[in-house]
CSV table of C-alpha atoms and ligand atoms in Angstrom, one decimal:
chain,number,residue,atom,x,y,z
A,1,UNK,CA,24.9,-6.9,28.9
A,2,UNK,CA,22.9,-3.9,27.6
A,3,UNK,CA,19.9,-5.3,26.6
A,4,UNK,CA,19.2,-2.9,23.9
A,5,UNK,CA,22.5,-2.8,22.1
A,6,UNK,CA,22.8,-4.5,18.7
A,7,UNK,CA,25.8,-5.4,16.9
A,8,UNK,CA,25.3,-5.3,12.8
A,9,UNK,CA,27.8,-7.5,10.4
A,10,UNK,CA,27.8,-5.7,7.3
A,11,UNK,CA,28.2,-1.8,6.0
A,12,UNK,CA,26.2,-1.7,2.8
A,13,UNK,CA,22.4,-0.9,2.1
A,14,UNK,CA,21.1,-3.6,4.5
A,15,UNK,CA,23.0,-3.3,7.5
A,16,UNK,CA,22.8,0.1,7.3
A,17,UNK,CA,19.1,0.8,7.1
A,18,UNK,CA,18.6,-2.0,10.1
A,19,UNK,CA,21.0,0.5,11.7
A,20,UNK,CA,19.1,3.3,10.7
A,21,UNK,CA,15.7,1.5,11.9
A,22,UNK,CA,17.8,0.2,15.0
A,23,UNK,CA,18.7,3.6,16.6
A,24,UNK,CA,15.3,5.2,15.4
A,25,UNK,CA,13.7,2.4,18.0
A,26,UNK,CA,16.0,3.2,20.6
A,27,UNK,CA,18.8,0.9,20.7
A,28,UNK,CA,22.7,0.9,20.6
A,29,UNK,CA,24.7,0.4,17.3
A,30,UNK,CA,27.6,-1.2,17.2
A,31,UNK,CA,28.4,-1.6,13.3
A,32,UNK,CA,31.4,-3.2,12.1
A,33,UNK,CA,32.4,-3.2,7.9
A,34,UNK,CA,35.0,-5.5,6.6
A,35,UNK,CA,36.5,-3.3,4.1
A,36,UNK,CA,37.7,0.6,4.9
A,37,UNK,CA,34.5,2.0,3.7
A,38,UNK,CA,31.7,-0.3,2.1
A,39,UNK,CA,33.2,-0.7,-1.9
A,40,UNK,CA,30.4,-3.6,-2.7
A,41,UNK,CA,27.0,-3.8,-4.6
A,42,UNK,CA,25.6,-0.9,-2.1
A,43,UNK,CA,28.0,1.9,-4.1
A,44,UNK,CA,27.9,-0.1,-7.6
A,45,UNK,CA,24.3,-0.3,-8.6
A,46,UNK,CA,22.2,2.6,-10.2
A,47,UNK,CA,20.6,4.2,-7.1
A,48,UNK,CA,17.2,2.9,-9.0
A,49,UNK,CA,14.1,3.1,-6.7
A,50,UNK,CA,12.4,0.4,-9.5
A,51,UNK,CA,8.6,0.0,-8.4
A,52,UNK,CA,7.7,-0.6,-12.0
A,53,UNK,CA,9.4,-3.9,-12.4
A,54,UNK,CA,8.4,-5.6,-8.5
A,55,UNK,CA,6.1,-8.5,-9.0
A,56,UNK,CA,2.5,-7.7,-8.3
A,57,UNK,CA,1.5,-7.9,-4.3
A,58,UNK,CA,3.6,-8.4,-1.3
A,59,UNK,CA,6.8,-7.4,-3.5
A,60,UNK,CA,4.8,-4.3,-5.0
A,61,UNK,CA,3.7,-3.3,-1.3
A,62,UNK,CA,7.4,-3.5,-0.1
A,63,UNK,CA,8.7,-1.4,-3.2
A,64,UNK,CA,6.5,0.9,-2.3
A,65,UNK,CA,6.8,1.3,1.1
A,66,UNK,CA,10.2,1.6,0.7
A,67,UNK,CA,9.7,4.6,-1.3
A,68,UNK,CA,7.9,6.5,1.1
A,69,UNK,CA,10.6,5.6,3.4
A,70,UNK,CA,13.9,6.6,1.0
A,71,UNK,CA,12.0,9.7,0.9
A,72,UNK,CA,11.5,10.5,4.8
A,73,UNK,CA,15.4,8.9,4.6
A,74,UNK,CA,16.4,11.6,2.4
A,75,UNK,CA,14.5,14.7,4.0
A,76,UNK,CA,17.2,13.9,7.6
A,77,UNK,CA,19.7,12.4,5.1
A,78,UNK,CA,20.4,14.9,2.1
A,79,UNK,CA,23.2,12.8,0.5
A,80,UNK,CA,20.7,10.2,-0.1
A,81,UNK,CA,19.4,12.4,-3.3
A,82,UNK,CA,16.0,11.1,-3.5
A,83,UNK,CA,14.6,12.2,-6.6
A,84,UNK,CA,11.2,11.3,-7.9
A,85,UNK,CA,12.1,11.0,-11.8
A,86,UNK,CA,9.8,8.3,-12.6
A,87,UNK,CA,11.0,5.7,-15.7
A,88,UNK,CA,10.1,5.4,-19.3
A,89,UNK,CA,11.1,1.8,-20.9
A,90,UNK,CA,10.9,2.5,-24.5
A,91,UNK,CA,8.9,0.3,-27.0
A,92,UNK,CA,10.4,-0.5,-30.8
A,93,UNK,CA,8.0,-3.1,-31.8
A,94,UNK,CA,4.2,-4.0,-31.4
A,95,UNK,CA,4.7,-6.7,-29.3
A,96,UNK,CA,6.8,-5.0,-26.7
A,97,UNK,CA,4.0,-1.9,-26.2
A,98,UNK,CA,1.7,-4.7,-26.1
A,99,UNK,CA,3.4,-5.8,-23.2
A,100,UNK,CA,2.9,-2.8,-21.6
A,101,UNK,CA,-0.8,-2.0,-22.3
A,102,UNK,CA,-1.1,-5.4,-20.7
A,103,UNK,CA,0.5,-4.5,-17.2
A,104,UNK,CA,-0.7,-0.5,-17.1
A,105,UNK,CA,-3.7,-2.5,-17.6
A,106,UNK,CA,-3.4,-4.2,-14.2
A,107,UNK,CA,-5.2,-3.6,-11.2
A,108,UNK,CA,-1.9,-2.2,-9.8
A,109,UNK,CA,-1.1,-0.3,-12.4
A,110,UNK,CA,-2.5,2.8,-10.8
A,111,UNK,CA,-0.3,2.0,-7.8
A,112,UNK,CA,2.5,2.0,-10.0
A,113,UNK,CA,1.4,4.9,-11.7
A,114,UNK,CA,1.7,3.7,-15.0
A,115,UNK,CA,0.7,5.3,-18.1
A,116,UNK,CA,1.3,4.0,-21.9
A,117,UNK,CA,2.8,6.8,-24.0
A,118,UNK,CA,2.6,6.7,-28.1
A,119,UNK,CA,6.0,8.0,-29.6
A,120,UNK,CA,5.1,11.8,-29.0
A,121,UNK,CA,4.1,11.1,-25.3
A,122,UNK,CA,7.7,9.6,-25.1
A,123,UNK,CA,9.7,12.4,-26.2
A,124,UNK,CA,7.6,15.0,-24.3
A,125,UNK,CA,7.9,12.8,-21.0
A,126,UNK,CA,11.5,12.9,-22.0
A,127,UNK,CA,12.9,15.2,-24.4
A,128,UNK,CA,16.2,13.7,-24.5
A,129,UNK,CA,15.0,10.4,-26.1
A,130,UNK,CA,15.4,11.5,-30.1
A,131,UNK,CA,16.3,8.1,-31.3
A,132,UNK,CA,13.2,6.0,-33.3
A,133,UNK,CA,10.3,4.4,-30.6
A,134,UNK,CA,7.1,3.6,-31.1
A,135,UNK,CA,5.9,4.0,-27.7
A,136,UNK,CA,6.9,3.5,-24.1
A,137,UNK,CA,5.8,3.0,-20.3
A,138,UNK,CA,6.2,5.5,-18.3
A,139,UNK,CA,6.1,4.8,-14.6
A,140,UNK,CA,5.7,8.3,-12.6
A,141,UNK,CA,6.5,6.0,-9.2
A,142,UNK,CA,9.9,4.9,-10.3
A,143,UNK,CA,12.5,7.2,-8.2
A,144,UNK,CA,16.1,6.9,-7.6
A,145,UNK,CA,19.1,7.5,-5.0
A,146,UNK,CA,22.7,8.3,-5.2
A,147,UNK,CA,24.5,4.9,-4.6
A,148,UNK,CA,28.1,7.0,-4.1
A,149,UNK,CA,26.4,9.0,-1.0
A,150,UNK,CA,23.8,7.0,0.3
A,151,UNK,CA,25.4,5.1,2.9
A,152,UNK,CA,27.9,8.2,4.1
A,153,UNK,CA,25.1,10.4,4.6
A,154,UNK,CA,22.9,8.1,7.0
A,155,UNK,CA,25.8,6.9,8.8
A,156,UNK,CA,26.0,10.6,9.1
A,157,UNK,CA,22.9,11.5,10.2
A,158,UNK,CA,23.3,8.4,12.9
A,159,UNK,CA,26.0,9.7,13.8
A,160,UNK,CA,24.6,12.7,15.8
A,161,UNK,CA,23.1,10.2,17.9
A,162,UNK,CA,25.4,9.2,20.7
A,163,UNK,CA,24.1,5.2,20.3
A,164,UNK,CA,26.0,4.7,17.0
A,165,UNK,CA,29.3,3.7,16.6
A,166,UNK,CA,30.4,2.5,13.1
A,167,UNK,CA,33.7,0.6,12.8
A,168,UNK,CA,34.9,0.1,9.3
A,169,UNK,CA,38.0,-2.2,8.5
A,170,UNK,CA,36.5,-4.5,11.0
A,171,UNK,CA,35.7,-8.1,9.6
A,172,UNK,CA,33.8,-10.5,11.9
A,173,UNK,CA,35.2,-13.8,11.7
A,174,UNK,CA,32.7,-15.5,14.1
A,175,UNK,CA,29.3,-14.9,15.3
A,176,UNK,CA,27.4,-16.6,18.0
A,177,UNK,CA,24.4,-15.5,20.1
A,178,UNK,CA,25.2,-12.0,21.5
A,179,UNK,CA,28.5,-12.0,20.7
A,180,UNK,CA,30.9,-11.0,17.1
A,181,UNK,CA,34.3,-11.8,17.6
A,182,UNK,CA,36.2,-9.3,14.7
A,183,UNK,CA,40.1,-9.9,12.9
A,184,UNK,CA,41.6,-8.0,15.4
A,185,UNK,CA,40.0,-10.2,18.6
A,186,UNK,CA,38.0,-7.8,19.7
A,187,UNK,CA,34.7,-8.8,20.8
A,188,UNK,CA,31.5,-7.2,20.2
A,189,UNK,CA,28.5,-7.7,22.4
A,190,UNK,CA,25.2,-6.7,21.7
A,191,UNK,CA,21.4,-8.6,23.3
A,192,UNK,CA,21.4,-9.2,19.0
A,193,UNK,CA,23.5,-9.5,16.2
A,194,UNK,CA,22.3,-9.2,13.0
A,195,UNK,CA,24.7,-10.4,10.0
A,196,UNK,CA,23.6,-8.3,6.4
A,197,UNK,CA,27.0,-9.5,4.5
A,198,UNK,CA,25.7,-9.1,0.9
A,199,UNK,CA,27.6,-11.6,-1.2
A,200,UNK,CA,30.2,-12.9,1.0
A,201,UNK,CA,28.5,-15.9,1.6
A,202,UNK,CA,31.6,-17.7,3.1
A,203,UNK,CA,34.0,-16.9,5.8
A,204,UNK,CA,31.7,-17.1,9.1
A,205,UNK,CA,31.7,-20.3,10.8
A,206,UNK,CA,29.5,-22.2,13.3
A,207,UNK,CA,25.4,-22.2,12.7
A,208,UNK,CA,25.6,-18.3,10.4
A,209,UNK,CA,28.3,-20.4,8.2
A,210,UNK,CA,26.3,-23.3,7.6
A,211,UNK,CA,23.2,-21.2,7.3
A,212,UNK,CA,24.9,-19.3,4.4
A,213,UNK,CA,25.9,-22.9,3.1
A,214,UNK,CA,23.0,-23.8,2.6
A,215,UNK,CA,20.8,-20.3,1.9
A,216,UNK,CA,18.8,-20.8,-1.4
A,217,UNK,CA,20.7,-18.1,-3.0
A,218,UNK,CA,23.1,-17.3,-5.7
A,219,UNK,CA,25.7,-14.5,-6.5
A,220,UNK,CA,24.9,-12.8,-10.3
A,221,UNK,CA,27.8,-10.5,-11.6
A,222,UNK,CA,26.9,-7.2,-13.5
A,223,UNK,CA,28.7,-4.8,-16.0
A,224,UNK,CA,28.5,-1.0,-15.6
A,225,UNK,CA,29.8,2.0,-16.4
A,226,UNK,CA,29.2,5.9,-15.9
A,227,UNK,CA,29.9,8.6,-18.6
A,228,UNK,CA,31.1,12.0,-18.0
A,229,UNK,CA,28.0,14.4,-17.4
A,230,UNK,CA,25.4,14.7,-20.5
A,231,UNK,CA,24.7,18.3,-21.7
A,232,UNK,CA,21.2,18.6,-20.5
A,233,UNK,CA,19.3,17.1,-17.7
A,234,UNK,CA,17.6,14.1,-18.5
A,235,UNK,CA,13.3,14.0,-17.4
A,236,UNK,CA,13.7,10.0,-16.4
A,237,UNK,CA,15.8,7.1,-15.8
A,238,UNK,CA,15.2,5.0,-19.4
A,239,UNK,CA,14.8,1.4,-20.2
A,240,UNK,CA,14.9,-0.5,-22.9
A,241,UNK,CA,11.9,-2.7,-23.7
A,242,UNK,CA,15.0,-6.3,-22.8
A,243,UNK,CA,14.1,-5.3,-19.6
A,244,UNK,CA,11.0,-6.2,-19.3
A,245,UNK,CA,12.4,-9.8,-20.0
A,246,UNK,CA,13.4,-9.8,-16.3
A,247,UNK,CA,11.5,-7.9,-14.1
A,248,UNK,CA,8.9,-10.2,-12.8
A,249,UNK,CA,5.9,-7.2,-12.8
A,250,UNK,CA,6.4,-8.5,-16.7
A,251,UNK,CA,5.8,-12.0,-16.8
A,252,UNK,CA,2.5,-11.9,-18.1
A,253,UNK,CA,0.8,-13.7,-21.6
A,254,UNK,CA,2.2,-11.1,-23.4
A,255,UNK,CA,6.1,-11.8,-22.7
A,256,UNK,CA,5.6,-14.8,-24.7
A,257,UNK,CA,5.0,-12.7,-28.0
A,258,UNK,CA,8.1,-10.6,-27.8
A,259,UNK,CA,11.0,-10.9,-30.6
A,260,UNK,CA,13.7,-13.2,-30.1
A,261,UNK,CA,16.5,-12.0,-28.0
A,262,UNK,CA,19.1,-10.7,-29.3
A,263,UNK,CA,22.2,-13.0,-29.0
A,264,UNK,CA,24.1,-10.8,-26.4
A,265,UNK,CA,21.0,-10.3,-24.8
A,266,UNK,CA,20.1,-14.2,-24.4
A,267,UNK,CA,24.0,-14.7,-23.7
A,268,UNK,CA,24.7,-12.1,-21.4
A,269,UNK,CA,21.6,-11.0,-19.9
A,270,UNK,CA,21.6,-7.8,-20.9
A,271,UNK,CA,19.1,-4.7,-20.8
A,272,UNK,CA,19.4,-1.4,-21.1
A,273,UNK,CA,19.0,0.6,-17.8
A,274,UNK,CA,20.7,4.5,-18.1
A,275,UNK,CA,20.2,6.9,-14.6
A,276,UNK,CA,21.2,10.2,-14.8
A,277,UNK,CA,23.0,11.1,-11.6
A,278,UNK,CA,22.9,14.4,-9.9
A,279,UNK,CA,26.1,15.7,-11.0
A,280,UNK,CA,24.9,14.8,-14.9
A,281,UNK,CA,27.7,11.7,-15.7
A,282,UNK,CA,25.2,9.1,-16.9
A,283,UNK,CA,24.8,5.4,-15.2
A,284,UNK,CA,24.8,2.7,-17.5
A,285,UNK,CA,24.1,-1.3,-17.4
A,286,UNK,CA,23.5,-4.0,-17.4
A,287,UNK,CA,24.5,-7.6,-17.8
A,288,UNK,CA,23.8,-10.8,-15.9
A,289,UNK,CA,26.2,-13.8,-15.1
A,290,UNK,CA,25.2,-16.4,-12.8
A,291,UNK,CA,28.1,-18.7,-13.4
A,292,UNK,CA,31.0,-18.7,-10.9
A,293,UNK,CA,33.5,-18.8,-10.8
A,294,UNK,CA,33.3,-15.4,-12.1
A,295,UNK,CA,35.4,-13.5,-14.4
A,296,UNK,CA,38.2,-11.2,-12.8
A,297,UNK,CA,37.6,-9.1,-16.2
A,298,UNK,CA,35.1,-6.8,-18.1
A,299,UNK,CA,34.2,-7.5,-21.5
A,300,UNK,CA,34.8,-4.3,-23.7
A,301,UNK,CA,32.0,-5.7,-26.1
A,302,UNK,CA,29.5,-5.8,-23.8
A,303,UNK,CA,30.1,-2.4,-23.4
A,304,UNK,CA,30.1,-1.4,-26.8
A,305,UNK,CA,26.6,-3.0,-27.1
A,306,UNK,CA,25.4,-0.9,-24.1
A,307,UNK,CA,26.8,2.2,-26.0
A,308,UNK,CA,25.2,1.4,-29.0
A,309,UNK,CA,21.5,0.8,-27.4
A,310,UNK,CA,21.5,4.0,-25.1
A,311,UNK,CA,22.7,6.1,-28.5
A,312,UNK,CA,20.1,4.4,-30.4
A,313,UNK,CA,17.2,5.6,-27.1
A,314,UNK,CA,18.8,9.0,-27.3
A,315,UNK,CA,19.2,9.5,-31.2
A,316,UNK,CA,22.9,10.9,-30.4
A,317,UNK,CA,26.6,10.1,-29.4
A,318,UNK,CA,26.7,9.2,-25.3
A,319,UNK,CA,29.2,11.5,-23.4
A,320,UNK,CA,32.8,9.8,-22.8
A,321,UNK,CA,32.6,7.1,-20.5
A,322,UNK,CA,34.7,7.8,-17.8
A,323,UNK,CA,33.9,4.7,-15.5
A,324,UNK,CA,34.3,0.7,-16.2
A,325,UNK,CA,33.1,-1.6,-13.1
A,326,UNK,CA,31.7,-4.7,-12.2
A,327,UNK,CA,29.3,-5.4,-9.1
A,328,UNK,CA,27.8,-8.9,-8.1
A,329,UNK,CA,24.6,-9.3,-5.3
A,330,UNK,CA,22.7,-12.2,-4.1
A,331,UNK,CA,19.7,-13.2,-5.0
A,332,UNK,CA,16.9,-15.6,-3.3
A,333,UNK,CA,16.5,-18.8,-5.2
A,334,UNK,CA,12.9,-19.3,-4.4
A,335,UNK,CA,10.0,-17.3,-3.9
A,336,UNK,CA,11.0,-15.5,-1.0
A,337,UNK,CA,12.2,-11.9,-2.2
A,338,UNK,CA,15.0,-12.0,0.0
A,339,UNK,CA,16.7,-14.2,2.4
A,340,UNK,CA,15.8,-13.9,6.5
A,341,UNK,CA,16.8,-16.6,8.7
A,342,UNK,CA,17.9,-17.0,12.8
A,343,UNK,CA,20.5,-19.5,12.8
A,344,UNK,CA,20.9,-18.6,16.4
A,345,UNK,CA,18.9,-17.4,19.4
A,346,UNK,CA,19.2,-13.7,19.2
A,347,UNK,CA,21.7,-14.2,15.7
A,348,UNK,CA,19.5,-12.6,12.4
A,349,UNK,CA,21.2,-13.5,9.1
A,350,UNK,CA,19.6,-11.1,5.9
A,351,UNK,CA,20.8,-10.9,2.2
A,352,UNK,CA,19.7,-12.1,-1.1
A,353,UNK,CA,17.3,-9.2,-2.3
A,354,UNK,CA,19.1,-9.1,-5.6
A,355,UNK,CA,18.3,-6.8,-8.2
A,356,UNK,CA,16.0,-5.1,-6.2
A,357,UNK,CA,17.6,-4.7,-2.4
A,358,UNK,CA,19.1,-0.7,-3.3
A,359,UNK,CA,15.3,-0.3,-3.7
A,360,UNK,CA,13.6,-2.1,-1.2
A,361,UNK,CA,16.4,-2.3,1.8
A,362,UNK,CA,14.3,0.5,4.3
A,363,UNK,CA,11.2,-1.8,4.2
A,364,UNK,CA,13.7,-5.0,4.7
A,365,UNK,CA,15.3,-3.1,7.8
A,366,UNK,CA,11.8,-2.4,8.6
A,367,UNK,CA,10.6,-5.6,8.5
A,368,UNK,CA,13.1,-7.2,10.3
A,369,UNK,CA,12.4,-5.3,12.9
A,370,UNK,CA,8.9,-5.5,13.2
A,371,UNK,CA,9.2,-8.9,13.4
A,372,UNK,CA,12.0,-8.5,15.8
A,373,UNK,CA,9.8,-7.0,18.6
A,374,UNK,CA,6.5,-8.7,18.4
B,1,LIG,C1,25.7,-3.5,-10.6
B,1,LIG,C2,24.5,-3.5,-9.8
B,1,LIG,C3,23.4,-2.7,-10.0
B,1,LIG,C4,22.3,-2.8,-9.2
B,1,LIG,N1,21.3,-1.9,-9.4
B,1,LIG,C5,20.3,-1.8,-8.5
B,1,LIG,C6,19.3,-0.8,-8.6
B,1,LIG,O1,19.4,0.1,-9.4
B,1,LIG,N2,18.3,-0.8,-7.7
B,1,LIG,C7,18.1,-1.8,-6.8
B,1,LIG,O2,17.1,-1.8,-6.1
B,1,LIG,N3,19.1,-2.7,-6.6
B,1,LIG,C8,20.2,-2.7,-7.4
B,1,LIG,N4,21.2,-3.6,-7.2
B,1,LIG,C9,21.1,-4.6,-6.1
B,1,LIG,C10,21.6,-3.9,-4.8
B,1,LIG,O3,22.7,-3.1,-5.1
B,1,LIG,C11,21.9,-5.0,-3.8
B,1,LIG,O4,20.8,-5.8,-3.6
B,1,LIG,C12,22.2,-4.3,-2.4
B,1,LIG,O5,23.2,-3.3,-2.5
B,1,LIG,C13,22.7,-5.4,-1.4
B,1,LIG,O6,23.1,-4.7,-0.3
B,1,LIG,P1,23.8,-5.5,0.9
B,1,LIG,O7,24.0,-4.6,2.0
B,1,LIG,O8,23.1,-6.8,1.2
B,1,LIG,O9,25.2,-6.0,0.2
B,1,LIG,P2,26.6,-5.3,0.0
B,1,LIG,O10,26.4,-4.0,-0.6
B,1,LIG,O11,27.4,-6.3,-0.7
B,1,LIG,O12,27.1,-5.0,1.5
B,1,LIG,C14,27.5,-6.0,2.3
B,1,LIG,C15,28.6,-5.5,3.2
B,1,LIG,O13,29.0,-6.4,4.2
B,1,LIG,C16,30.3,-6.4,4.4
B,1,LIG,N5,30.7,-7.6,5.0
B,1,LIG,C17,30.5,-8.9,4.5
B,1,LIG,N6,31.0,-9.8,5.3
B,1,LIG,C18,31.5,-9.1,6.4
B,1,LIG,C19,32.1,-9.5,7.6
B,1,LIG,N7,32.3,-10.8,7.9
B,1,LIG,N8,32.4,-8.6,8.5
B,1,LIG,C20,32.2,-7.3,8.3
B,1,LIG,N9,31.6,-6.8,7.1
B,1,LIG,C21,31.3,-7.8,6.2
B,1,LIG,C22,30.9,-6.2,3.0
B,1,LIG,O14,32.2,-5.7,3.0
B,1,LIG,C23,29.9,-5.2,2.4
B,1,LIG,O15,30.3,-3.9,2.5
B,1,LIG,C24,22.3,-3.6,-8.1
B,1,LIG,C25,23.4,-4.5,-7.8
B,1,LIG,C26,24.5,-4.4,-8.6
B,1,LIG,C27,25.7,-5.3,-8.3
């Protein structure tokens, strides 16, 4: 048995930055992908490095120590595409700027470098908004990633190293202490196993299977879609003020004063989050569903209302949309920010960062590891 060989479950953002942190330590990597190439909430989100929306303390210290380390990622990884384009959620109504004066206002707010623009500061942090606003958050610490390239190009940069070997079309089907038995029989052996399966909760037996069982966590399914690339290059990623309905750095006295949701927004979940990515097509969401079992469909009028919000942001007809998909990811129940657990001696089980693991999955792989080798 080499002791310092791991075996990783799991090919998207997780399981690839514990491989990343793995082989930077010094161990083997033996990483095994279900599918032919990860297709799963890893590739589907926005690429949204989202410090602005973390909850104030230890989620606010991992956002941001994750961005330090997608950018040292990104500097050995160039398909990451870490770009520091900071955020600006845009304000309609009195009560919603409100909202933001009161969380720029924050101790952390300089952390987060957050500044509260009037409707001029808006369109000169970002020219492309032309639509009506009265004001707007920008947030020069928000950053973002390439979702389609992220997880090729640090498997690529592993790759140089001769203790990483990734094997995708490989499903484990049972895990035990330093062992991962895959679909074809092979066995994998590694001193640890660590199991970063996203959203396929079910499928693994013995102590991982029952610790997935009974994981506080739940799936939530999202609509997306991606337009053909804008005419000019747009300053920021943009929000709309819905957002701050969600993202816990929000829940303050003020969130109580906002206007009633919008039906689809109270229905659906539904905010307006649009990241320009590197090649100019336009990433567009989002919707939330909690209840399974999920839809196999999209709904075209969900889309339709995203259309109509990012048009009414950018005062002007959005490119064509070129690409319709769905995505779902697991989310922690409780107060945890993501689910960690050792259902075996040597056996680490990790998932359930929801909304927020594209952002904060270096610091995860990180921590893991940390705690790993104490
Ligand atoms: C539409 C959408 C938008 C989002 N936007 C953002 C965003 O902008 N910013 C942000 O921070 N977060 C965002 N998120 C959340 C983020 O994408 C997820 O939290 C993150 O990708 C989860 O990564 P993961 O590796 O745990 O899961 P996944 O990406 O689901 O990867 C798990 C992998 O494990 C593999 N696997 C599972 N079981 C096995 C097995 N038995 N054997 C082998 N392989 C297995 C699967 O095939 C899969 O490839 C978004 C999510 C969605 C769906």
């Amino acid at each position: 048995m080499d002791r310092q060989q791991v075996v990783i479950v799991g090919g998207g953002v997780v399981g690839t930055m514990h491989a990343l942190e793995a082989v930077r330590r010094g161990w083997r990597v033996v990483h095994l992908e279900a599918d032919a190439g990860p297709r799963r909430a890893s590739v589907r989100n926005f690429g949204l490095v989202w410090v602005s929306g973390r909850a104030a303390g230890a989620e606010l210290d991992l956002g941001l120590r994750a961005r330090e380390l997608w950018e040292a990622i990104a500097a050995s990884a160039p398909g990451v595409g870490f770009r520091a384009n900071g955020s600006v959620t845009v304000a309609t109504d009195a009560a919603e700027l409100a909202l933001m004066e009161e969380v720029a206002a924050r101790p952390d707010g300089d952390a987060r470098e957050l500044t509260v623009l009037d409707g001029n500061g808006v369109r000169s942090a970002n020219p492309a908004v032309r639509g009506p606003v009265l004001g707007g958050l920008l947030c020069r610490r928000d950053a973002v990633v390439e979702p389609g390239t992220v997880l090729g190009s640090v498997r690529e940069s592993l790759r140089g190293s001769a203790r990483y070997q990734w094997l995708p079309g490989r499903r484990a089907v049972a895990v035990e202490t330093e062992t991962v038995v895959d679909h074809t029989g092979a066995v994998h052996r590694g001193s640890l196993v660590l199991v970063c399966p996203g959203d396929a909760l079910s499928g693994l037996g013995g102590a991982v299977g029952t610790a997935l069982d009974r994981a506080p966590v739940r799936r939530c399914r999202l609509q997306m879609m991606q337009t053909g690339p804008a005419p000019e290059t747009l300053a920021t990623s943009l929000a709309d003020a819905d957002s701050m309905r969600y993202y816990p750095a929000f829940d303050l006295a003020g969130r109580l004063d906002l206007p009633e949701p919008a039906p689809a927004t109270a229905q659906w979940g539904m905010q307006l989050l649009l990241v320009q990515r590197a090649a100019g097509g336009l990433t567009i969401g989002d919707t939330h569903v909690y209840d399974e079992p999920f839809d196999f469909a999209v709904e075209e009028h969900l889309y339709d209302d995203l259309r109509t919000r990012a048009e009414r942001v950018l005062g002007g007809p959005l490119p064509p949309v070129i690409r319709r998909w769905a995505g779902i990811y697991t989310g922690v129940t409780d107060d945890r920010i993501y689910y960690r657990s050792s259902p075996d001696p040597g056996v680490v089980v990790v998932t359930g960062p929801a909304g927020r693991g594209m952002t904060l999955s270096p610091a995860i792989a990180e921590e893991t590891w940390e705690g790993l080798t104490q």
